[in-house]
XYZ file of C-alpha atoms in Angstrom:
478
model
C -15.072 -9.952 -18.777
C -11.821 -10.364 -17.063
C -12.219 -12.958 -13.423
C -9.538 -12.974 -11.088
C -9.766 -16.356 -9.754
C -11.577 -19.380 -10.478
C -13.548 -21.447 -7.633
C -10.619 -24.064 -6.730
C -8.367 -21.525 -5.485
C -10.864 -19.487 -4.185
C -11.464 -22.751 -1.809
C -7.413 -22.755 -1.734
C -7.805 -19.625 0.040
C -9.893 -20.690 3.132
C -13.606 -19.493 1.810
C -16.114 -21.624 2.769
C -17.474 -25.147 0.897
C -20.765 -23.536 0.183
C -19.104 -20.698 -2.009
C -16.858 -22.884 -4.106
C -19.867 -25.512 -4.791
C -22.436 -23.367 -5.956
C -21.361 -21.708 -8.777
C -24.270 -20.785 -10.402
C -26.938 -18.168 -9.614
C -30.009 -19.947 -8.536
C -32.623 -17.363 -7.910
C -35.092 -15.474 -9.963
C -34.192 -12.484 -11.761
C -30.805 -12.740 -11.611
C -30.371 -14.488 -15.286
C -31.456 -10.821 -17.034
C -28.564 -9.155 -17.390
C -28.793 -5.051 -19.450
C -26.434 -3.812 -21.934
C -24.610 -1.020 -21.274
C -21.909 1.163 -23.052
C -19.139 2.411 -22.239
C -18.772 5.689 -20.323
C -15.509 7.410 -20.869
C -13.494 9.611 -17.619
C -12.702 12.915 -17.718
C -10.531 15.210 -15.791
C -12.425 18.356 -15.455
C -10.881 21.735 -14.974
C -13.917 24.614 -13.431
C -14.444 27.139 -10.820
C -14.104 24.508 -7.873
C -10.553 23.045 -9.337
C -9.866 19.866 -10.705
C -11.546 16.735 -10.658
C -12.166 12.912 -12.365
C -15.720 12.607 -13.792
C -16.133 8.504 -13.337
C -19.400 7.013 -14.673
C -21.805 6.737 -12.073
C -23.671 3.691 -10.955
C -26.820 2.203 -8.697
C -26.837 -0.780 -7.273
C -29.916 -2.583 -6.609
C -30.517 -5.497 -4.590
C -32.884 -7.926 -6.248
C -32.925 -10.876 -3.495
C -32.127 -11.540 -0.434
C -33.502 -9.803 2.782
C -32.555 -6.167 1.615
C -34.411 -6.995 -1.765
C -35.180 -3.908 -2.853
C -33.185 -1.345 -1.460
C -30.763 0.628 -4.158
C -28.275 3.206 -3.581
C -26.463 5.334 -6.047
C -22.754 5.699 -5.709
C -21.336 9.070 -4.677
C -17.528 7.890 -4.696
C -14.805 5.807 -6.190
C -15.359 3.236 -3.753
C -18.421 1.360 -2.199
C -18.241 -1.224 0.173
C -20.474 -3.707 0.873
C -21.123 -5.788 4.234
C -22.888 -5.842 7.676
C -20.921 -3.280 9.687
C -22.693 -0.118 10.059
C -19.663 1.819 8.468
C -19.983 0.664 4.756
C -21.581 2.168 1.854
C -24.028 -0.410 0.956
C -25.269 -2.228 4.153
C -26.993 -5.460 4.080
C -29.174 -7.386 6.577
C -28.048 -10.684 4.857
C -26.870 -13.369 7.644
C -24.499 -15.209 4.968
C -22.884 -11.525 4.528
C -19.583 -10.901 6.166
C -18.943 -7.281 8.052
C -16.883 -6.507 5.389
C -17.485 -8.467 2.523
C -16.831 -6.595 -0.800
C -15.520 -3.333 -2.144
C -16.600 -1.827 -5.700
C -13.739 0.475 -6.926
C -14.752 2.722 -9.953
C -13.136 3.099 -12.982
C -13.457 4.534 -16.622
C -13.758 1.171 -17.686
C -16.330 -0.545 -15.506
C -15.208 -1.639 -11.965
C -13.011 -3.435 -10.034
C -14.850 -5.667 -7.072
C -12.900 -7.049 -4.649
C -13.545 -9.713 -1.801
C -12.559 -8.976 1.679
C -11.841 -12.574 2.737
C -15.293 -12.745 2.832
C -16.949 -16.064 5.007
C -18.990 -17.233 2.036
C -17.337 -15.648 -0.993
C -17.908 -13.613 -3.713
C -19.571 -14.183 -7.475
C -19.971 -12.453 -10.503
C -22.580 -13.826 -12.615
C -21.987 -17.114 -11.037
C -18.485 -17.481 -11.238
C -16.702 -16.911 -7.773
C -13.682 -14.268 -7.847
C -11.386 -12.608 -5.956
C -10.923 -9.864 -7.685
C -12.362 -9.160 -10.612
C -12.550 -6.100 -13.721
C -15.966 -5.849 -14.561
C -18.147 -3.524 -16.645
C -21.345 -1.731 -14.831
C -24.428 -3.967 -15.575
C -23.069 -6.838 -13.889
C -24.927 -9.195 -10.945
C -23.544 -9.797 -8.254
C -23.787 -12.609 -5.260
C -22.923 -11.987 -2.021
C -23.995 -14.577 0.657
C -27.445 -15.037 -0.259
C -28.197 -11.318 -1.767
C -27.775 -10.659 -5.477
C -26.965 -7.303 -6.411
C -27.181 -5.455 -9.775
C -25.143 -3.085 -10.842
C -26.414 -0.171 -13.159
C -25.439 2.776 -15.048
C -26.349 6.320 -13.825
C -26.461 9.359 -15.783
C -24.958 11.614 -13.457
C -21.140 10.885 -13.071
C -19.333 10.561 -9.687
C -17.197 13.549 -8.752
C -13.209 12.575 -7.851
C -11.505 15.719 -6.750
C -7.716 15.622 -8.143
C -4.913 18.172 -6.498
C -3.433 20.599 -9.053
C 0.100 19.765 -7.993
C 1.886 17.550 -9.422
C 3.977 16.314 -6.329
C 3.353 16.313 -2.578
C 6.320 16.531 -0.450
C 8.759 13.993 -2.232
C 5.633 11.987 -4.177
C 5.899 12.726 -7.605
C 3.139 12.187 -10.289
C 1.046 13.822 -12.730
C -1.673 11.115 -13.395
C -4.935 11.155 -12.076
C -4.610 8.077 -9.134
C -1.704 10.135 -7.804
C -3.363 13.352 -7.749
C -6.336 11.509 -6.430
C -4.219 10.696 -3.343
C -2.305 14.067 -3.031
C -6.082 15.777 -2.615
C -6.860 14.041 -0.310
C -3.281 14.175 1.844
C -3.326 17.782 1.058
C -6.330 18.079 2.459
C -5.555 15.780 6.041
C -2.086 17.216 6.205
C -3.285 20.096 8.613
C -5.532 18.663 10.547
C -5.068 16.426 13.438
C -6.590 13.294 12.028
C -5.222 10.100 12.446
C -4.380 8.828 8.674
C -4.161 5.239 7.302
C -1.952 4.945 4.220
C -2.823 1.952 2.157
C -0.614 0.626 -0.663
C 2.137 -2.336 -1.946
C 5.407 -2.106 -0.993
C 7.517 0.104 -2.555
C 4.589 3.031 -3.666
C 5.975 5.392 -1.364
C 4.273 4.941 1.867
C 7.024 6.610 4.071
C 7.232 9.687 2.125
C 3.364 10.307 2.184
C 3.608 10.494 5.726
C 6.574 12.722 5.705
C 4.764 15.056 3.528
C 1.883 14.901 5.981
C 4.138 16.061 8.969
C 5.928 18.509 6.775
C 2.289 20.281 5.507
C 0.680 20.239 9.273
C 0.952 22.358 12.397
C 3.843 19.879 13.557
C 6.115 20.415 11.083
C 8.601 21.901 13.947
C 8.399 19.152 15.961
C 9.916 15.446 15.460
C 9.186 12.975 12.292
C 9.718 9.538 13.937
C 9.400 6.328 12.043
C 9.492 2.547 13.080
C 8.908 -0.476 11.465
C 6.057 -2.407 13.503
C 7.370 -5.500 11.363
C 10.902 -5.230 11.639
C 10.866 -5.686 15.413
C 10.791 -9.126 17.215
C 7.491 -9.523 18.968
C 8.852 -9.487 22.393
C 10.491 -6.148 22.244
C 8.029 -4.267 20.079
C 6.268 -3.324 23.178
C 9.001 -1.328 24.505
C 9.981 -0.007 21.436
C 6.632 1.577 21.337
C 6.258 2.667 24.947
C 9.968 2.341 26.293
C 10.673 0.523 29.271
C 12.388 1.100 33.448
C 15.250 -0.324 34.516
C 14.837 -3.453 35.417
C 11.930 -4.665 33.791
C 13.194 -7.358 31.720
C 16.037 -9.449 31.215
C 18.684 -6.593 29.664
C 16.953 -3.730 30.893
C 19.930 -1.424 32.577
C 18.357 1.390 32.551
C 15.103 3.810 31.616
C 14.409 3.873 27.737
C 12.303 6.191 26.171
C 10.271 4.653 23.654
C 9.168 6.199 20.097
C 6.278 7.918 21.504
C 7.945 9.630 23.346
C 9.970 10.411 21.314
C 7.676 11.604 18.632
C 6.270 14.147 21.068
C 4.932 17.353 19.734
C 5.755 15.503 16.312
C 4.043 12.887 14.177
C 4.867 9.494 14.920
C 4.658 7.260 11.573
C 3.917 3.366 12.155
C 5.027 1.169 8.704
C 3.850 -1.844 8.490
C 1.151 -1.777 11.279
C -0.219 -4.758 9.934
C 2.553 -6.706 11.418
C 1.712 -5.588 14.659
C 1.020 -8.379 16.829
C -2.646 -9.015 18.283
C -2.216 -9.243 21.651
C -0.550 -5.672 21.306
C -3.397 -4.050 19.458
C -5.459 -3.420 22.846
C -3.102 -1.745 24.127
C -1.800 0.451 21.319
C -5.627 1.467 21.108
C -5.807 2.590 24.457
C -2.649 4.644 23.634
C -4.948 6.205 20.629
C -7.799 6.840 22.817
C -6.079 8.093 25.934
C -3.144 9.741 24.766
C -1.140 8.441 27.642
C 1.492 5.326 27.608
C 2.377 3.524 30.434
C 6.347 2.299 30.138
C 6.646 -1.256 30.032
C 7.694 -2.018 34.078
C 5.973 1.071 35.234
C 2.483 1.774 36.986
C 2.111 5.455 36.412
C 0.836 7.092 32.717
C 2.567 9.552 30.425
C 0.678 12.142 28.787
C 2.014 12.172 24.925
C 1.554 14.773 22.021
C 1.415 12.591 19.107
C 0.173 12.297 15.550
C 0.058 8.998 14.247
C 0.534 8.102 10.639
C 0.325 4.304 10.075
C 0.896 2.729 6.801
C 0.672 -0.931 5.744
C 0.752 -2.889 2.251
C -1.850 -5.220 3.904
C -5.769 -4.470 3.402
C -6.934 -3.976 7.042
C -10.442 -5.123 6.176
C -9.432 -8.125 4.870
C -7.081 -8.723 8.438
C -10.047 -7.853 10.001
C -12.359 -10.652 9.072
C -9.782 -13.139 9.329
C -9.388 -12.069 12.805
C -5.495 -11.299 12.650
C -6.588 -7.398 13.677
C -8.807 -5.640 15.394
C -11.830 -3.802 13.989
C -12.075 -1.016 16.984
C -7.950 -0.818 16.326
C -8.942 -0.276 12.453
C -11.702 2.058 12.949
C -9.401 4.267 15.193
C -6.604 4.320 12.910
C -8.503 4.464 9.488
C -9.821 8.411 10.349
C -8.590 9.030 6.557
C -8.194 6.038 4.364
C -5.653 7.079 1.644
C -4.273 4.267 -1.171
C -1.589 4.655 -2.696
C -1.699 3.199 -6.489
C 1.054 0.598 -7.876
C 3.412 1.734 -10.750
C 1.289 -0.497 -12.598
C -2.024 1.691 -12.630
C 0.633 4.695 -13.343
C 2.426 4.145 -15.751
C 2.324 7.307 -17.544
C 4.263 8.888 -14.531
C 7.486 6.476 -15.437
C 8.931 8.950 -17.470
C 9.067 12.174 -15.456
C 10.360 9.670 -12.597
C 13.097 8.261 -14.506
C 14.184 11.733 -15.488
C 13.918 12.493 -11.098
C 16.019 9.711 -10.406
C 18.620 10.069 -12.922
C 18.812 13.570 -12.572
C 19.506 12.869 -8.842
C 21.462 9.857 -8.912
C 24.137 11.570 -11.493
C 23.404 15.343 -11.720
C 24.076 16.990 -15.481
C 23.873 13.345 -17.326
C 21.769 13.315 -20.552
C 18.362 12.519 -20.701
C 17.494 8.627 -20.757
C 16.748 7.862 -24.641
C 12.828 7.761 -25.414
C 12.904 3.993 -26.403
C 14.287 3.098 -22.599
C 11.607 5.276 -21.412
C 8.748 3.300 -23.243
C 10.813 0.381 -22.774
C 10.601 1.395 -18.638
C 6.872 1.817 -19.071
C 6.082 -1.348 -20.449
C 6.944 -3.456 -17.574
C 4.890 -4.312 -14.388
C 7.321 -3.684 -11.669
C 6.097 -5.804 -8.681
C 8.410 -3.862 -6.642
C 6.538 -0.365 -7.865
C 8.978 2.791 -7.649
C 11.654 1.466 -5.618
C 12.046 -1.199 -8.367
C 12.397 1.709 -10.555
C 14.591 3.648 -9.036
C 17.012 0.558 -8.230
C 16.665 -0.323 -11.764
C 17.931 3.116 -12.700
C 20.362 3.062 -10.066
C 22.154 -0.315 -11.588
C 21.714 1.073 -15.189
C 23.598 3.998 -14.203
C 26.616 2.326 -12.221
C 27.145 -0.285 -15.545
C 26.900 1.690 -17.919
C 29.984 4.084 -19.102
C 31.113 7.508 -17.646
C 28.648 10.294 -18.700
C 31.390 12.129 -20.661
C 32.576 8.898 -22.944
C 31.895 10.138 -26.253
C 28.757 8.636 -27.633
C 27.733 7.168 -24.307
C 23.769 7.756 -22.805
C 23.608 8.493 -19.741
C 21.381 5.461 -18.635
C 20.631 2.364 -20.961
C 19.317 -1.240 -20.871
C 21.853 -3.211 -18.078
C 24.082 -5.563 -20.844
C 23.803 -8.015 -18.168
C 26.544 -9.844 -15.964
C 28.397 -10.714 -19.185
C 30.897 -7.542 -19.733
C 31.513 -7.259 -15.424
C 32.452 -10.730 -15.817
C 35.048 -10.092 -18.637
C 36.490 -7.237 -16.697
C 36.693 -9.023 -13.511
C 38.347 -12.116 -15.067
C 41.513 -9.580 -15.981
C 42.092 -9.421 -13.182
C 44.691 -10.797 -10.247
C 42.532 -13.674 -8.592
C 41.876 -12.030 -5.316
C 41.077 -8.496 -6.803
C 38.375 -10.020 -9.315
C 36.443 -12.488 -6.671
C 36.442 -9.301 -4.561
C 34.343 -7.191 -7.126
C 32.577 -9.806 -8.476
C 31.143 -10.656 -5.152
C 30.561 -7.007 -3.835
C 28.590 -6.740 -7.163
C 26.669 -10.069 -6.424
C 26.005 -8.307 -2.794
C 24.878 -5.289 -4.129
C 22.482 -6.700 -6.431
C 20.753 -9.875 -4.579
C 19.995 -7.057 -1.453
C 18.740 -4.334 -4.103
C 16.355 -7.393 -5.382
C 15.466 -8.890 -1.796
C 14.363 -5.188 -1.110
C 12.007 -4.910 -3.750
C 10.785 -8.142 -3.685
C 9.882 -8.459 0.071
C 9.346 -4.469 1.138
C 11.674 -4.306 4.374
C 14.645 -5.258 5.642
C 12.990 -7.948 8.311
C 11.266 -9.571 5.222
C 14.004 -9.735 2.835
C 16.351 -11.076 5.394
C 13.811 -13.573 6.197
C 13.850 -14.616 2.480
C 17.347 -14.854 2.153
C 17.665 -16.863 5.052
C 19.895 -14.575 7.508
C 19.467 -12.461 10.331
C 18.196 -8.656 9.564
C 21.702 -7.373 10.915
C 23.539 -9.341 8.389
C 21.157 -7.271 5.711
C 21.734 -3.933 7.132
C 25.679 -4.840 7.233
C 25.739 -5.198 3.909
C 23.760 -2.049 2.865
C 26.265 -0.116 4.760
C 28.979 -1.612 2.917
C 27.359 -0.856 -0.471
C 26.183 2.429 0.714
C 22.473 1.608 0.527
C 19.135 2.974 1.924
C 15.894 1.418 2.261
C 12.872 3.340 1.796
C 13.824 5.597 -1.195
C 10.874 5.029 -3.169
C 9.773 8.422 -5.116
């Protein structure tokens, strides 16, 4: 069994003193522990279309003040807490709102704390996150849970595309997402797009607008964490001349703007508390107020928000607010990490160099599996960018005997070239290369343009400046 964490940083993290001291279970029945094995998943082909067989599972509490109840899971996720909105709710005092979430897998489980109050164990030893195989216990404030297998699996439904809009992929956690934006797409419902930077979050949502009833109207996009705190107010809901320092004149802001049209929100995490309320009210009312003006707007708006954050997790700490999350979270869709896709590197490789020099030779198979072996933190963007600076080092297309994309030989040969050359000329390349590179790496490291700028220690202008100079965009991440 694989733990994610051991009790010392769990305390590290700001969970309470009684979850990092006791680390063993100290009730009856929760010692027993059944033998299971392993059920494999299988993507199923019938008469209703394709889906993901996943073994199913019961949980069963065994103590605590729900002792007794059991539930069998009819999804890949189940979450556990107080609030009336999760899967498995408990009565339990020492339980947070939203304490845990269960995500099912062929190979057992994933559970996850929320930031829970009082933490979360698995057979006494406290994790964040944690793999673990069904027929596990687990401790959650002061109820002990077991989990079991089921006979009957749980039922996924996959899409039988392999792309929506731009999103590429063929394996099953992308098609598990394209179902279910294929399926929100023309409705009206306010969708929550869940995922680490770089998996594409943007391009979801434009495939949302582009598959609804809207698809005529506007596709406006801003950055809820790109924007300094004091402005991001009118950004959202414009502004009348005269009602701050610098305001000439009327500004429309991006609702407005987005009327008729879907309005996408990145990084609504970001979004700073005491502007929730009133971004809520916007949600509820369909109306904005300007920011210096008395009188309400009616707006036409779908909103699309998106955030590499876990809301849940934001919510118990208290940095967002729940009746903000509820509103926005209509249709939860997650986006999954290169990582937990890697079979889908090679048909993306073949996208982006296809794209980035149209007609070159496919990439060898050995860079391909060589490509699929590594994590990439920064998910698709990373891979893309890595494709992108194979591509620009390597030689021309049409060089006898040359690939069309291998392994970057490092700084070594640029700096030969460069050092042929008059003085001036070389430090000129040289550092446009060292330009190009530390903002391709700040932007897949940090996500946006505030972040990375933040990193590097420099205003965000100074970043954008230098992708224009190097003829970069942010947000390509197929």
């Amino acid at each position: 069994m694989e733990y994610g964490i051991d009790p010392t940083e769990r305390a590290a993290r700001g969970h309470g003193s009684r979850a990092a001291a006791r680390l063993e279970f100290d009730a009856p029945g929760c010692e027993s522990r059944p033998r299971v094995s392993d059920v494999d998943t299988r993507v199923v082909r019938d008469d209703a279309g394709v889906h993901l067989e996943l073994p199913g599972v019961k949980l069963t509490v065994l103590e605590g003040p729900d002792r007794g109840l059991e539930m069998t899971a009819r999804r890949g996720m189940v979450r556990i807490g107080t609030a009336s909105d999760n899967d498995l709710v408990l009565q339990d005092t020492a339980v947070s709102r939203r304490h845990a979430e269960l995500r099912l897998r062929g190979d057992g489980a994933v559970l996850r704390d929320l930031g829970s109050t009082n933490g979360t164990r698995i057979d006494g030893v406290s994790v964040i996150e944690a793999r673990v195989p069904p027929a596990s216990l687990i401790r959650l404030g002061d109820t002990c849970v077991r989990l079991s297998p089921v006979d009957e699996p749980i039922v996924v439904p996959l899409s039988s595309a392999d792309r929506f809009g731009k999103l590429l992929g063929t394996s099953a956690p992308m098609r598990q997402a394209f179902a279910l934006l294929e399926r929100a797409a023309p409705t009206e419902a306010t969708i929550l797009i869940e995922g680490e930077t770089g998996t594409g979050k943007e391009l979801a949502a434009e495939g949302v607008h582009d598959a609804s009833p809207r698809s005529d109207g506007p596709f406006v996009a801003i950055d809820c964490g790109a924007v300094s705190p004091t402005l991001i107010e009118s950004e959202l809901f414009g502004h009348v001349r005269g009602a701050f320092t610098g305001a000439v004149g009327d500004r429309r802001g991006v609702f407005e703007e987005a009327h008729g049209g879907t309005l996408f929100l990145d990084e609504i995490g970001e979004l700073p508390l005491e502007l929730q309320p009133k971004l809520l009210r916007v949600l509820e009312k369909r109306e904005i107020k300007r920011v210096g003006e008395s009188r309400p707007r009616s707006i036409d708006v779908r909103v699309v928000a998106a955030t590499n954050r876990d809301l849940a997790v934001e919510v118990n700490r208290g940095t967002f607010r729940e009746d903000l999350f509820f509103r926005l979270a209509v249709v939860r869709v997650r986006l999954p990490p290169l990582r937990a896709r890697a079979g889908d590197i090679p048909r993306l490789v073949a996208h982006f160099v296809a794209r980035l020099r149209p007609g070159a030779p496919a990439p060898s198979p050995e860079l391909v599996q060589a490509l699929a072996r590594k994590s990439w933190p920064g998910n698709v963007r990373q891979l893309r960018n890595a494709v992108e600076r194979a591509l620009a080092l390597v030689a021309p297309a049409d060089a006898p005997g040359s690939p069309a994309i291998a392994p970057a030989p490092g700084e070594a040969g640029l700096l030969a070239e460069t050092l042929q050359l008059p003085l001036k000329e070389g430090l000129e390349r040289w550092t446009a290369h060292f330009e190009q590179e530390y903002v391709k790496l700040a932007l897949a490291r940090h996500g946006s343009v505030s972040a990375a700028a933040r990193a590097a220690g420099v205003n965000r202008r100074h970043i954008q400046r230098l992708m224009k100079r190097h003829g970069m965009r942010d947000g390509d991440s197929e």
